[in-house]
Structures are given as C-alpha cells and as structure tokens.
Coordinates of C-alpha atoms and ligand atoms in Angstrom, one line a residue:
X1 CA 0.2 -13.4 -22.1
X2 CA 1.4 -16.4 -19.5
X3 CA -2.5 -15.7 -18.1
X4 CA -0.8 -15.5 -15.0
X5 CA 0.2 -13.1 -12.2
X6 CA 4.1 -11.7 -13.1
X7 CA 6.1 -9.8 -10.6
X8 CA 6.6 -6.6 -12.5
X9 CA 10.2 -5.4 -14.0
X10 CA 11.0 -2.7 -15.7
X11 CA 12.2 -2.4 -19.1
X12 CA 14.6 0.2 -17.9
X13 CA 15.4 0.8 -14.1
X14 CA 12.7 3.0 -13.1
X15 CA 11.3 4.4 -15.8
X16 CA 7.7 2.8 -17.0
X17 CA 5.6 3.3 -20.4
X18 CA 2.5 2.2 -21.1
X19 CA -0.1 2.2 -23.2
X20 CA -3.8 2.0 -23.2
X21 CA -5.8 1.6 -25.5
X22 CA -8.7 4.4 -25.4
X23 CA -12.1 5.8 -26.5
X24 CA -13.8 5.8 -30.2
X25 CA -14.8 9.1 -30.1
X26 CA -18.3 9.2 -31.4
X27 CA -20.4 9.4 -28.2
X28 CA -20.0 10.5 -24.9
X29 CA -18.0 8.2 -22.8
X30 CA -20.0 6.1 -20.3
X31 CA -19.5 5.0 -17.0
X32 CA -17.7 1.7 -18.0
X33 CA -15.2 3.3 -19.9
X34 CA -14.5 5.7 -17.2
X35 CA -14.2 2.6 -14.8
X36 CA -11.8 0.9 -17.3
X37 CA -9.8 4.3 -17.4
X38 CA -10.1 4.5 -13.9
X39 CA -7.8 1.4 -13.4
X40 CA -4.8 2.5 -15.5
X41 CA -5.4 6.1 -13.2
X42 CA -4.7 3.8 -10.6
X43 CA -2.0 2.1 -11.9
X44 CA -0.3 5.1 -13.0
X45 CA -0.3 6.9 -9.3
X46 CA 0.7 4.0 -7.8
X47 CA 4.0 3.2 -9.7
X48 CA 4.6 7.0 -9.6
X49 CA 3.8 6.9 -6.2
X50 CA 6.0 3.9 -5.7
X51 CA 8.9 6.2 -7.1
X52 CA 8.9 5.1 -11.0
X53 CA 9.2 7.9 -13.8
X54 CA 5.5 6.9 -15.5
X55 CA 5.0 7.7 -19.1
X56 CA 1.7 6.6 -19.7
X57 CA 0.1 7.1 -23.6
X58 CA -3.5 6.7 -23.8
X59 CA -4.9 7.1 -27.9
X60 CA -8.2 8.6 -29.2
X61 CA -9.7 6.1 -31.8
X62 CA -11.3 8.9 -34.4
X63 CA -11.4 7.0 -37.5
X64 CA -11.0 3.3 -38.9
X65 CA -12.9 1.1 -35.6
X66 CA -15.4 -0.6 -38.0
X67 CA -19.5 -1.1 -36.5
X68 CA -18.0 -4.5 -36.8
X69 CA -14.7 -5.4 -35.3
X70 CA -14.2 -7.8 -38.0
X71 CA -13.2 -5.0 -40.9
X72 CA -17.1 -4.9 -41.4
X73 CA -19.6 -2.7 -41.4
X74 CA -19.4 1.1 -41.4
X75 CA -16.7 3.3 -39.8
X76 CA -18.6 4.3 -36.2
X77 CA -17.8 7.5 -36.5
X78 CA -18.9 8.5 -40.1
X79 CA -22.3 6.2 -39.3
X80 CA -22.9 8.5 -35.7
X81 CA -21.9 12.1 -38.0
X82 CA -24.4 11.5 -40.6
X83 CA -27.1 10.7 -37.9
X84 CA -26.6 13.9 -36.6
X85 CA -25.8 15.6 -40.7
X86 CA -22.6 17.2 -39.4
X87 CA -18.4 16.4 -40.1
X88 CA -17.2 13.6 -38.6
X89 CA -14.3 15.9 -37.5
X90 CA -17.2 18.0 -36.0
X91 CA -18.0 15.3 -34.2
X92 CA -14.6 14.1 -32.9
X93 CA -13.9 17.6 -32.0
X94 CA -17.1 17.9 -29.5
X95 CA -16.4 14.1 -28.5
X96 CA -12.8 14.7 -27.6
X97 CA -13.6 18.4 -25.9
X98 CA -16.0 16.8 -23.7
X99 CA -13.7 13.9 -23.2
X100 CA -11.1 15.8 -21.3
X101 CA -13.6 17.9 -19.0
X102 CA -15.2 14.5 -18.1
X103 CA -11.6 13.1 -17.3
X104 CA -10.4 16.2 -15.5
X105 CA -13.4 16.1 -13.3
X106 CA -13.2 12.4 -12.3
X107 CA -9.7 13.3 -11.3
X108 CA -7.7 11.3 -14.1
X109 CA -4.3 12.4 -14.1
X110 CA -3.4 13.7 -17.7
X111 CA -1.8 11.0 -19.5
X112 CA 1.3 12.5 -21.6
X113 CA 0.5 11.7 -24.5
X114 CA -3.1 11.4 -25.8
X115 CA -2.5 10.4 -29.3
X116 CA -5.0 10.0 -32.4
X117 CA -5.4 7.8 -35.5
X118 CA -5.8 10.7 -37.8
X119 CA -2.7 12.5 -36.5
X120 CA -0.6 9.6 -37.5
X121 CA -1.5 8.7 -41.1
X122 CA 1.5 9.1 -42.5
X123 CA 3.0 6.7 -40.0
X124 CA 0.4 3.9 -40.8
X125 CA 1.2 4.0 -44.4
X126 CA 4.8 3.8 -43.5
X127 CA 4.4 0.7 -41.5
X128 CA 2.1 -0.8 -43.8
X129 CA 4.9 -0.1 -46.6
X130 CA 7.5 -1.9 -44.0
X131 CA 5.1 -5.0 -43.2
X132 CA 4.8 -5.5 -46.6
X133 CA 8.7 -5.3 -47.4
X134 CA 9.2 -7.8 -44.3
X135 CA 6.6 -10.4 -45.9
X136 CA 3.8 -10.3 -43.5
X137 CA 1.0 -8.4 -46.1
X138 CA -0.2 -8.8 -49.2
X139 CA -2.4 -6.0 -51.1
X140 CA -5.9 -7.0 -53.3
X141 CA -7.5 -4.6 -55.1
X142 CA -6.0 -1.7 -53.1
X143 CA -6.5 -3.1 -49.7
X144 CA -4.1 -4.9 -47.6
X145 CA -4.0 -7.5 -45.7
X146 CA -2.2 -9.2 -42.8
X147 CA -1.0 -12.3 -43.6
X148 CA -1.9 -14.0 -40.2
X149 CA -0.9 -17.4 -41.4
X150 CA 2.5 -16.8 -42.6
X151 CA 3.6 -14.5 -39.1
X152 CA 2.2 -18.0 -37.2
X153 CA 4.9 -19.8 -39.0
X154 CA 7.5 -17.4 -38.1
X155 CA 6.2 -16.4 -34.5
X156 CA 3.3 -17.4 -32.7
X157 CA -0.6 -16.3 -33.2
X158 CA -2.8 -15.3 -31.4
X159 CA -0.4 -15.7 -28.0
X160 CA -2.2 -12.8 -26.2
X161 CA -5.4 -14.6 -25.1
X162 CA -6.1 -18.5 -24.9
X163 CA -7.5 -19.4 -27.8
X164 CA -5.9 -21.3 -30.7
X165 CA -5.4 -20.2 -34.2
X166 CA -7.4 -23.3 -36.1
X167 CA -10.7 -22.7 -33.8
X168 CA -10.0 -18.8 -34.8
X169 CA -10.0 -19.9 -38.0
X170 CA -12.4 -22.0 -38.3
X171 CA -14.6 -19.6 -36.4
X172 CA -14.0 -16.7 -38.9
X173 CA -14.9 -18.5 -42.1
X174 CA -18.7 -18.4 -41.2
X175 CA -18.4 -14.3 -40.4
X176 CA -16.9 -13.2 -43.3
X177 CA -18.4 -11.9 -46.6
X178 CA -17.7 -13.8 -49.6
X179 CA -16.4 -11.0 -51.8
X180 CA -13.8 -10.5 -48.5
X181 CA -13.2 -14.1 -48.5
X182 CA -12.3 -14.6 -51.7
X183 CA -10.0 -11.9 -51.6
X184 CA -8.4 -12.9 -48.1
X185 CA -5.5 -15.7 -48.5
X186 CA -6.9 -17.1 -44.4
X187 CA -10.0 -15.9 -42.9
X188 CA -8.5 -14.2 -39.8
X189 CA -6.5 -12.3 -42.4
X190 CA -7.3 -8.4 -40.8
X191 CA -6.8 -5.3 -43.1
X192 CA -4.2 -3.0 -42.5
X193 CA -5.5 -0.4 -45.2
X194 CA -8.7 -0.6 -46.5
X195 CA -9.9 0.6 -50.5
X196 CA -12.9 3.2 -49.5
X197 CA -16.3 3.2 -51.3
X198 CA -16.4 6.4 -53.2
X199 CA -18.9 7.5 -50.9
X200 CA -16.9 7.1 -47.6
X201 CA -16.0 10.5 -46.5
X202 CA -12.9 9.8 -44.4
X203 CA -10.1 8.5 -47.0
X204 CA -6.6 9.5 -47.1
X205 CA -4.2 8.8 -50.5
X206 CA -1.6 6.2 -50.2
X207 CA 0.5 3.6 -52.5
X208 CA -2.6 0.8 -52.5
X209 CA -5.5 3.1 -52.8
X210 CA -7.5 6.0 -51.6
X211 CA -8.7 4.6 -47.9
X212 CA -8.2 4.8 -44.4
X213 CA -6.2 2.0 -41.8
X214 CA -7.4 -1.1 -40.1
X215 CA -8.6 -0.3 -36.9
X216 CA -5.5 -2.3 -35.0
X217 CA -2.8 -0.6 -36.8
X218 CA -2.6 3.1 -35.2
X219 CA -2.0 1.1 -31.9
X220 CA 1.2 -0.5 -33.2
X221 CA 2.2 3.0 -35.2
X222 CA 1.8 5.3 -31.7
X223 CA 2.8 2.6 -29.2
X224 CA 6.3 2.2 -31.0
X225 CA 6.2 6.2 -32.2
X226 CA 5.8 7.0 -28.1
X227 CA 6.8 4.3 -25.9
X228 CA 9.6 2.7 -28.3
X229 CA 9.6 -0.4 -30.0
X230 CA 9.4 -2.3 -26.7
X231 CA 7.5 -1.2 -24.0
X232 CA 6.3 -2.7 -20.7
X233 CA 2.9 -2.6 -19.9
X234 CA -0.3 -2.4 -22.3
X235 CA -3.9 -2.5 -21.5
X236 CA -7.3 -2.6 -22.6
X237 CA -10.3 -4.1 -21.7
X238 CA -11.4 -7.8 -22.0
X239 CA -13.1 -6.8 -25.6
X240 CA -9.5 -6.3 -26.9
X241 CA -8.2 -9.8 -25.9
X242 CA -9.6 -10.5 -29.3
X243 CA -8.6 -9.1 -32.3
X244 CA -7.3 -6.2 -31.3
X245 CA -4.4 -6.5 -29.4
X246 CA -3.1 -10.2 -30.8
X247 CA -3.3 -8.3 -34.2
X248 CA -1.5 -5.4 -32.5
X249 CA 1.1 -7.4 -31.3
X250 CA 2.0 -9.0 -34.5
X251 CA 1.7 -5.9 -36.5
X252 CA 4.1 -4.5 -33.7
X253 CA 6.6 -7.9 -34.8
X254 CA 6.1 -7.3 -38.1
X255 CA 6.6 -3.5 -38.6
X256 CA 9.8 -3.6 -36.3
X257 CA 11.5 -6.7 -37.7
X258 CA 11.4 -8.0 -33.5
X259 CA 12.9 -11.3 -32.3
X260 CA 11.5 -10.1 -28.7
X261 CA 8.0 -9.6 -27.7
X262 CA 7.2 -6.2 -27.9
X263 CA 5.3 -5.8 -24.7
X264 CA 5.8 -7.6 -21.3
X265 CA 2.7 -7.1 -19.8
X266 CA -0.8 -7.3 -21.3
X267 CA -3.5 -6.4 -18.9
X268 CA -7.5 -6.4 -19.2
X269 CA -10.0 -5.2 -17.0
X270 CA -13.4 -6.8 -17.0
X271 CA -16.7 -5.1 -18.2
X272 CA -19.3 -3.2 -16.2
X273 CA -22.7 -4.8 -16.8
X274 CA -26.1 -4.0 -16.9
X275 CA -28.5 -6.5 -15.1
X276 CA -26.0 -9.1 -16.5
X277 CA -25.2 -7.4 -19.6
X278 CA -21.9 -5.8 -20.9
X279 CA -22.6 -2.0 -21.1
X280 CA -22.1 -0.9 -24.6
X281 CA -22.7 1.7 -26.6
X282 CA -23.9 0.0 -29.4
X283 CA -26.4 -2.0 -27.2
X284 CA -27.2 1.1 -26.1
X285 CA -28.0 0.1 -22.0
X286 CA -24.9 2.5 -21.0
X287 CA -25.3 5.3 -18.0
X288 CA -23.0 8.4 -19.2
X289 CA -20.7 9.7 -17.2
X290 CA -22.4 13.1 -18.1
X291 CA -25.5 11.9 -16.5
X292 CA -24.2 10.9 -13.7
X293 CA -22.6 13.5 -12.7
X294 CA -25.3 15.5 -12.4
X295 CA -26.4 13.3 -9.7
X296 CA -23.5 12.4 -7.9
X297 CA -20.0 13.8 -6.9
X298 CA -17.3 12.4 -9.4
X299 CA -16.0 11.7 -6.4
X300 CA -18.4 9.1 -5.5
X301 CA -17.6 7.5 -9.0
X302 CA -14.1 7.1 -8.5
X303 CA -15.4 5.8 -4.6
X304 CA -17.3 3.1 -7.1
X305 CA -14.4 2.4 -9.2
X306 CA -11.8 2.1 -6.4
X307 CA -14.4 -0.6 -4.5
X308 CA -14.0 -3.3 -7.4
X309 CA -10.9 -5.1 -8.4
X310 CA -10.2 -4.3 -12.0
X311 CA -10.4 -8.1 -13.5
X312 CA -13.9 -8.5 -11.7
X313 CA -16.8 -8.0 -13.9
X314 CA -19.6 -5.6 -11.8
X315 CA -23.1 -5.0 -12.4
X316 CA -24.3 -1.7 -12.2
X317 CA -26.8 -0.2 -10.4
X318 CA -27.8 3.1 -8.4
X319 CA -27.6 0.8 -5.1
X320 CA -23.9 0.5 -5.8
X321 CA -23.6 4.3 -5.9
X322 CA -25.5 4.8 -3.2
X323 CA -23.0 2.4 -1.3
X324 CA -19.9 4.3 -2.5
X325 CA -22.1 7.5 -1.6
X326 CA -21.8 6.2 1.8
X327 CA -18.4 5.0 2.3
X328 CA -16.9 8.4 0.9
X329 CA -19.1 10.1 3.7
X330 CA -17.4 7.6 6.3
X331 CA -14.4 8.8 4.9
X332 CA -14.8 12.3 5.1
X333 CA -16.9 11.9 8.5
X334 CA -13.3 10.9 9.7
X335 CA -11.3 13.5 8.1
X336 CA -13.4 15.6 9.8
X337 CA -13.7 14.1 13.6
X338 CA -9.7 15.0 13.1
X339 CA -9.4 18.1 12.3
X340 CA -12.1 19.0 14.8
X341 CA -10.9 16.8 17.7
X342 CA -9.0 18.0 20.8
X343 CA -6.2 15.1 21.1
X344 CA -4.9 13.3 24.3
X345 CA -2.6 11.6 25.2
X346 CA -2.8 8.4 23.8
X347 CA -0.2 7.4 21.1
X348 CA -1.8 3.4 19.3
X349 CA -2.5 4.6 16.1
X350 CA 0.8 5.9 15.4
X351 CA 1.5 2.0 14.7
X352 CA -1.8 1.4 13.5
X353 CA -0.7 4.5 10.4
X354 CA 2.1 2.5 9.4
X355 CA 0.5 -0.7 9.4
X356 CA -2.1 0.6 7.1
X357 CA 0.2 1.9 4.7
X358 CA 2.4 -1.8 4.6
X359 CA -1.7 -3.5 4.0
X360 CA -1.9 -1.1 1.3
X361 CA 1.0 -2.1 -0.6
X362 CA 0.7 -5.7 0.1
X363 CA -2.9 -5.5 -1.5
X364 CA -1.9 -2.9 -4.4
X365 CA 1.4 -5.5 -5.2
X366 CA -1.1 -8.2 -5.6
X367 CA -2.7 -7.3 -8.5
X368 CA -3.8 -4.0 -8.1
X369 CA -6.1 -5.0 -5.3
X370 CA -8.0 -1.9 -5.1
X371 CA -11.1 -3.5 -3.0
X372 CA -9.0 -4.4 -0.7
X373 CA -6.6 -1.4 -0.7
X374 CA -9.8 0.7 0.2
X375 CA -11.1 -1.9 2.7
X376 CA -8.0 -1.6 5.1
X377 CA -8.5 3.0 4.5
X378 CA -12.0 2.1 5.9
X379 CA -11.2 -0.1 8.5
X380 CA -8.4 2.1 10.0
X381 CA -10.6 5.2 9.6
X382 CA -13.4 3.6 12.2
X383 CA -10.3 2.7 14.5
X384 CA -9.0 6.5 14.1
X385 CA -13.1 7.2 15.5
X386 CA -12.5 5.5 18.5
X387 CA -9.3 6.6 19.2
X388 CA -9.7 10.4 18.6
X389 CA -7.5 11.0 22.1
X390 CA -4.2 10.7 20.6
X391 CA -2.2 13.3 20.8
X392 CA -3.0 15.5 18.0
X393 CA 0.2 15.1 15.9
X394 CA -0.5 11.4 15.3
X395 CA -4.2 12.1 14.9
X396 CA -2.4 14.6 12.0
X397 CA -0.2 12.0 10.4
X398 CA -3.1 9.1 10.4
X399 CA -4.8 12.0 8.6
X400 CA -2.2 12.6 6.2
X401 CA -2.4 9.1 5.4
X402 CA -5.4 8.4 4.8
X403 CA -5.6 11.1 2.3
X404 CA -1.9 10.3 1.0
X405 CA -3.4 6.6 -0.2
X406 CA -6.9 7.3 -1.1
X407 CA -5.4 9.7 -3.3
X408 CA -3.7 7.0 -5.1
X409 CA -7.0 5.5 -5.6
X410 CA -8.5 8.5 -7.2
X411 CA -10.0 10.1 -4.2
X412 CA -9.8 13.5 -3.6
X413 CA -9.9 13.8 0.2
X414 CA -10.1 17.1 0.8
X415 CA -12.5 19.5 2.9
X416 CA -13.9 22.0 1.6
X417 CA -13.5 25.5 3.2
X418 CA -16.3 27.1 5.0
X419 CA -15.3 30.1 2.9
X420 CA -15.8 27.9 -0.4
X421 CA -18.8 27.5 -0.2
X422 CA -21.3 29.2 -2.5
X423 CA -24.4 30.8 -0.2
X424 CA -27.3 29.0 -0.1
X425 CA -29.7 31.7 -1.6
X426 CA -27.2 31.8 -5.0
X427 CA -27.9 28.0 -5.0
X428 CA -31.9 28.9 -5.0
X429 CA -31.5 31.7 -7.6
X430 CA -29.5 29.5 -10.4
X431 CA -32.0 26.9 -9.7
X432 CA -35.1 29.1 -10.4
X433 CA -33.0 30.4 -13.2
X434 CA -32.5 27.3 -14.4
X435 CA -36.5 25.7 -13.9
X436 CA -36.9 28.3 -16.0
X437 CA -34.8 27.7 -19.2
X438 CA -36.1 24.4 -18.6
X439 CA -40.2 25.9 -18.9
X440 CA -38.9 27.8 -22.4
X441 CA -37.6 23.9 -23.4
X442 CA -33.9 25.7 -23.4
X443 CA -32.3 22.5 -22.1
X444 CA -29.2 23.3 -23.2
X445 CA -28.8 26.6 -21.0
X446 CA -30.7 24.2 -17.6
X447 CA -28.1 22.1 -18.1
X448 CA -24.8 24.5 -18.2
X449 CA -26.2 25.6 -14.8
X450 CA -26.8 22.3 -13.5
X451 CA -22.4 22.0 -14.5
X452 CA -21.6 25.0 -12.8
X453 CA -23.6 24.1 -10.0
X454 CA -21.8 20.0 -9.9
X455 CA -18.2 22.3 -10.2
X456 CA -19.2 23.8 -7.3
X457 CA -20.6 20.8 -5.3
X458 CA -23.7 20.7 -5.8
X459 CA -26.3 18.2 -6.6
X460 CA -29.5 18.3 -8.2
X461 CA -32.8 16.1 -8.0
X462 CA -35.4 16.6 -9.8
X463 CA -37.8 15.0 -7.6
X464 CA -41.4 14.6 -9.3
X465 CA -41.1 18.3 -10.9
X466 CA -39.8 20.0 -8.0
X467 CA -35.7 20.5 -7.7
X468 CA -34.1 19.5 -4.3
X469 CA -30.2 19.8 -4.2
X470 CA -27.7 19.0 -1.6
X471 CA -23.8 19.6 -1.4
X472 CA -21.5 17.0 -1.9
Ligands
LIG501 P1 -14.6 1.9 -27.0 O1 -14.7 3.3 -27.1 O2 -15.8 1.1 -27.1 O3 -13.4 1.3 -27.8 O4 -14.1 1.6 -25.5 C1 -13.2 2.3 -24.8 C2 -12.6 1.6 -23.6 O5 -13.6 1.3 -22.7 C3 -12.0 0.2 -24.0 O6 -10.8 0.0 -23.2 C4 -13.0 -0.8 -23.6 O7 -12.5 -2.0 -23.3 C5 -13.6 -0.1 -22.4 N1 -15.1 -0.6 -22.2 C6 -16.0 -0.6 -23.1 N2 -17.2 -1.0 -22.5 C7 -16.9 -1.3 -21.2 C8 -17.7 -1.7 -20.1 N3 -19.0 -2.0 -20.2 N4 -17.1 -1.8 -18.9 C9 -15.7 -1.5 -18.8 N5 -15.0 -1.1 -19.8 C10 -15.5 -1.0 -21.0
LIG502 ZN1 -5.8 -0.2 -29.1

C-alpha cells in the first residue's frame, strides 16, 4: 500500500496469517501460477523457519470470477464445463484433485486452510446483508452493488495500487454495458451479488435474488472467517492490484465496520511471460505444470522459481530450465563430493557455513531475495569443491546447511539411495508398455505410466518417435 519496502511486524508476537489469493479452478494450473504459489511457499518456510507460528490460507476460486474481471462475461467455470458437456462441480472436482498432486509434487507445503467460494455462501450473503446495513451497497433489480463512491468519502479508494479514483472512473465508463450502467450509481460500482440469467447453472437463493457472488467478495468472507478481521500479510499477483484486492479491501472495511486497515501488507509478484507476453490461460500461450513435469524434475521447477526474485517479471523459455537443470546438478554434484569425500585436516569452511547462512538472511530480509539467496548456496557450494579436505564433521555441517536453506527455497536436496532406485530393465518394460498404449491411441493409460515413472525419477523424451529417458 505505501509501494514501498516495510520492515515486517506482526500483528501478534509471533504468530503470522496470511492470505493468498489462489487458482480458478477450471483448467490445470500452469507454470506461472505455480511460480506465483511458489513465492508465498517461500515466504511461508522462511518465517516458520525464522521461528513464527505461520497460518497461511490460500482459497480455490470455483464459482463467481467472470471471463471478464469487470462483472462481465460468463462465469469461467460454467463457460470451460459446457465445453467439455459435464457439471461444473465435475469440473472443479477434477481441477482441484489435480491441483493438490501438482502442489504436493512441487513440494508446496500444505497451506492450512484451502478454502472455497462455494463452501462459504452462506457467509457472502451475510456480509452482503451487513454492507448493506452499514451503507456501502445498494440492490437493483436483485443485484447488488458496491457503492465505491460513497466508501471514498468515508475512507480512501482505491489505496492498494497507485492509481486515482477519477482516472478509474473515467476509465470504466467506456467498459461498461449500458443496461449495467444505467443501473450502477458510479461506473467502478462492482457487484457483490449478481441476479443470474435463468439459464446460468450455478445460482444459490438469497434476500435480492436467485444468483451467485461478485468475484471479490469470498476473499473478504474467508480472509476475515480464517485469519480474523485483521490480518498481516495478503498476496496475489500483479493482476489483482486492480480490482480485486482494492475492492477486497473495502468490502473487508465495510463488512467489519473497521477504522483500521484490515491488512498491513499487500504483496504482488510479477507475471511469467511468454516471448514478452503474460502467460494466461485465456490467451492460451501457457506451459502446464502437467507438461512439464513430464520432462523435468519438479525439482528443477522449484530450481527456476527460486532463481528469480518474485516482483521481477521473467520470460519463459526451455533455456531457462535447462539453466536451473544445471545449477540443481551443481548442487547435488556437491552434496555428493561430501558424502563421498575422505576429510582432512583443514577447518575454513567452518566460517565460511556461518557466513553463508548470515548472506542468506540478509538477502531473504530484503525482500525475499531469492536470486540472491540461491546465488550465495551456489557460490559456497564451489568453495566446499575446493575445500573437500576439511575434516569431515565440518564437511557434514556445510552439508547440512546447504540442504537446511535450499530447503527453504523449495528444494529438496536429498540423495537418492542406491537401493531406491528402480532397475533399469523395469524402466525399459513400462516404457514398451507404455509405446504401446500409445500405438492403440490409449493416451490416457501412456501417460499414468509416464507419472509413475516422473514419481520415481524418471524422465521421458520422446525424441523423433523413439523414447529415451534419464533419472533425475
Ligand atoms: P487465476 O487462476 O488466473 O486467478 O490465477 C491464479 C494465480 O496465479 C493468481 O495469483 C495470479 O496472479 C497468478 N498468475 C496468473 N498468471 C500468471 C503468470 N503468467 N505469472 C505468474 N503468476 C500468474
Ligand atoms: Zn482473492
């Protein structure tokens, strides 16, 4: 909100809620949401890791986030379930299934709390009921509206963001539909409850009409429900600087009757691109994380998301996978020399340990500088090459470090056992198996064995119709 760097303080001694805002559950997640989850990962394991009691609450959009994020258009997941001529809860429930495998195998910690729209209706219309009491929303023909206009004179709009509310305004009364207009008392007006065409198929009853919520307002509803009516830290990506979380926040001020702002941190991470432009799902230039992990290590993905800084927009490409490809293996190369190496006498790196953990801090305290976090692992991993004749327990504890931080960052660090491994002829048998579900056209079966086969670290290319594979 000050579009500044804060120092961070807690609401209450030690303790730390946050909130981020998370998927619309109507395709599979791609790689720039899992980067954008990825940061709030990281920012969870480090406070936790810096001793605070973390309570972080990430929702699952599955039902009001119009094709347009002006209250226009059709909801996103009724459009994508009559594409495919199934429920939209049919949907959800495959979206939200594979939503947590992908997560568990990029190595996101569970969040406590993963909380969705149509779980909490009954809690929408409640607030609605309250915003309405306080004097902040007005119902037309059984919608309602948020008076934006009204909660400016009282407290301060938009405020999250830089822009101002008369270039919002004037900006909005070229987007909107007249019919909307007409009914709207301002044209940044949002809808907290929207009338539904008879044919919508998602509609729940309520005092104004038979309709389902504004896209902002299960934010507000679960934020306050989970986190209380104040909380510290919320984040999103850059897409939700506008509307979505300035119309949050004042639905938050004017549900809970606050004199205080309800959240002291906002924080945004900046999109992954694709030569240049955002990855979206509606543009439909997006890499999933399905497909990718076919053909790289989720490690290597968290490797990727760890190398840029969260408010730094990066442009995607398989060079910069490659490139995290090969720093993991640097990594790991090192984990390895130690466990494998003799020891001397020498004892420099025991300094050199604690001196990378005091660069990590200082470069996680300054913004959640991951890049740079993960530049000073690297650069004391080639010094722990070279100095492989310490004596073995330091060689140990510089281990134990680098694995203690890179955890922090996602990273799994770990060596496989030789015993772990699965033999090299089962590797050759599933993948015959699997060429030939793929000659019958039984994609569906090729690709649950080229998961089992990624579970167990292996990698598939299909390389010009022939299948080469490697371990991770
Ligand atoms: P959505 O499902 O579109 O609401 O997006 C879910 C989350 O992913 C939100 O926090 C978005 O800000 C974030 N997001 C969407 N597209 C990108 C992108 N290209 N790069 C990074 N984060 C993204
Ligand atoms: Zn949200």
């Amino acid at each position: 909100m000050s579009r500044k760097k804060e120092e961070f303080e807690p609401i209450k001694k030690g303790k730390v809620g946050i909130y981020s805002c998370g998927q619309t559950i109507y395709l599979d997640m791609h790689i720039g949401n899992a980067k954008t989850y990825a940061s709030w990962d990281i920012l969870n394991r480090y406070l936790t890791w810096k001793g605070y009691d973390v309570f972080h609450i990430m929702n699952i959009t599955d039902v009001g986030h119009l094709t347009d994020d002006e209250d226009q258009g059709e909801d996103k997941i009724e459009k994508e379930a009559k594409n495919r001529g199934i429920e939209p809860m049919e949907l959800v429930t495959e979206k939200v299934q594979n939503w947590y495998k992908e997560m568990e195998k990029l190595n996101m910690k569970r969040h406590n709390v993963n909380p969705r729209a149509t779980g909490h209706m009954v809690e929408m219309i409640e607030a609605i009921k309250e915003i309405i009491k306080n004097g902040y929303a007005y119902e037309v023909n059984g919608t309602v509206y948020f008076d934006v206009m009204k909660f400016n004179e009282d407290h301060e709009y938009p405020k999250v963001g830089s822009m101002d509310i008369e270039e919002l305004k004037a900006g909005a009364g070229g987007r909107v539909d007249k019919e909307e207009t007409e009914e709207k008392r301002s044209p940044i007006d949002f809808a907290l409850w929207i009338d539904a065409d008879p044919e919508h198929i998602m509609k729940w009853p309520s005092p104004w009409s038979k309709g389902y919520p504004g896209w902002h307002l299960e934010c507000s509803v679960m934020g306050s429900k989970y986190l209380g009516k104040r909380f510290d830290i919320h984040t999103g990506g850059v897409d939700h600087i506008f509307p979505h979380h300035p119309n949050e926040r004042a639905q938050n001020i004017a549900m809970n009757n606050l004199d205080e702002e309800p959240v002291n941190y906002w924080i945004h991470s900046e999109h992954i691109t694709v030569e240049g432009e955002k990855m979206s799902k509606s543009k439909g230039n997006f890499y999933t994380v399905k497909e990718l992990l076919g053909r790289y290590d989720p490690e290597v993905l968290r490797m990727f998301f760890a190398s840029s800084h969260y408010r730094k927009q990066v442009d995607f490409n398989e060079k910069v996978l490659k490139n995290a490809e090969d720093n993991l293996e640097k990594l790991y190369n090192t984990l390895w020399n130690i466990d494998n190496a003799e020891g001397g006498k020498k004892k420099n790196l025991k300094r050199e340990t604690e001196k990378l953990e005091e660069k990590f801090v200082e470069a996680m305290d300054d913004d959640l500088n991951t890049p740079r976090a993960l530049n000073e692992i690297m650069k004391f991993a080639k010094k722990v090459n070279k100095n492989l004749d310490n004596e073995k327990e330091i060689l140990e504890e510089a281990r134990n470090k680098i694995q203690e931080l890179g955890k922090i960052l996602g990273l799994g660090l770990e060596l496989e056992e030789e015993g772990d491994k699965i033999p090299e002829e089962a590797v050759e048998l599933l993948i015959e198996i699997r060429d030939d579900f793929r000659e019958e056209g039984d994609y569906k079966s090729a690709d649950d064995i080229r998961d089992v086969l990624s579970n167990a670290g292996i990698i598939l290319e299909d390389e010009g119709g022939k299948t080469v594979w490697k371990r991770t």
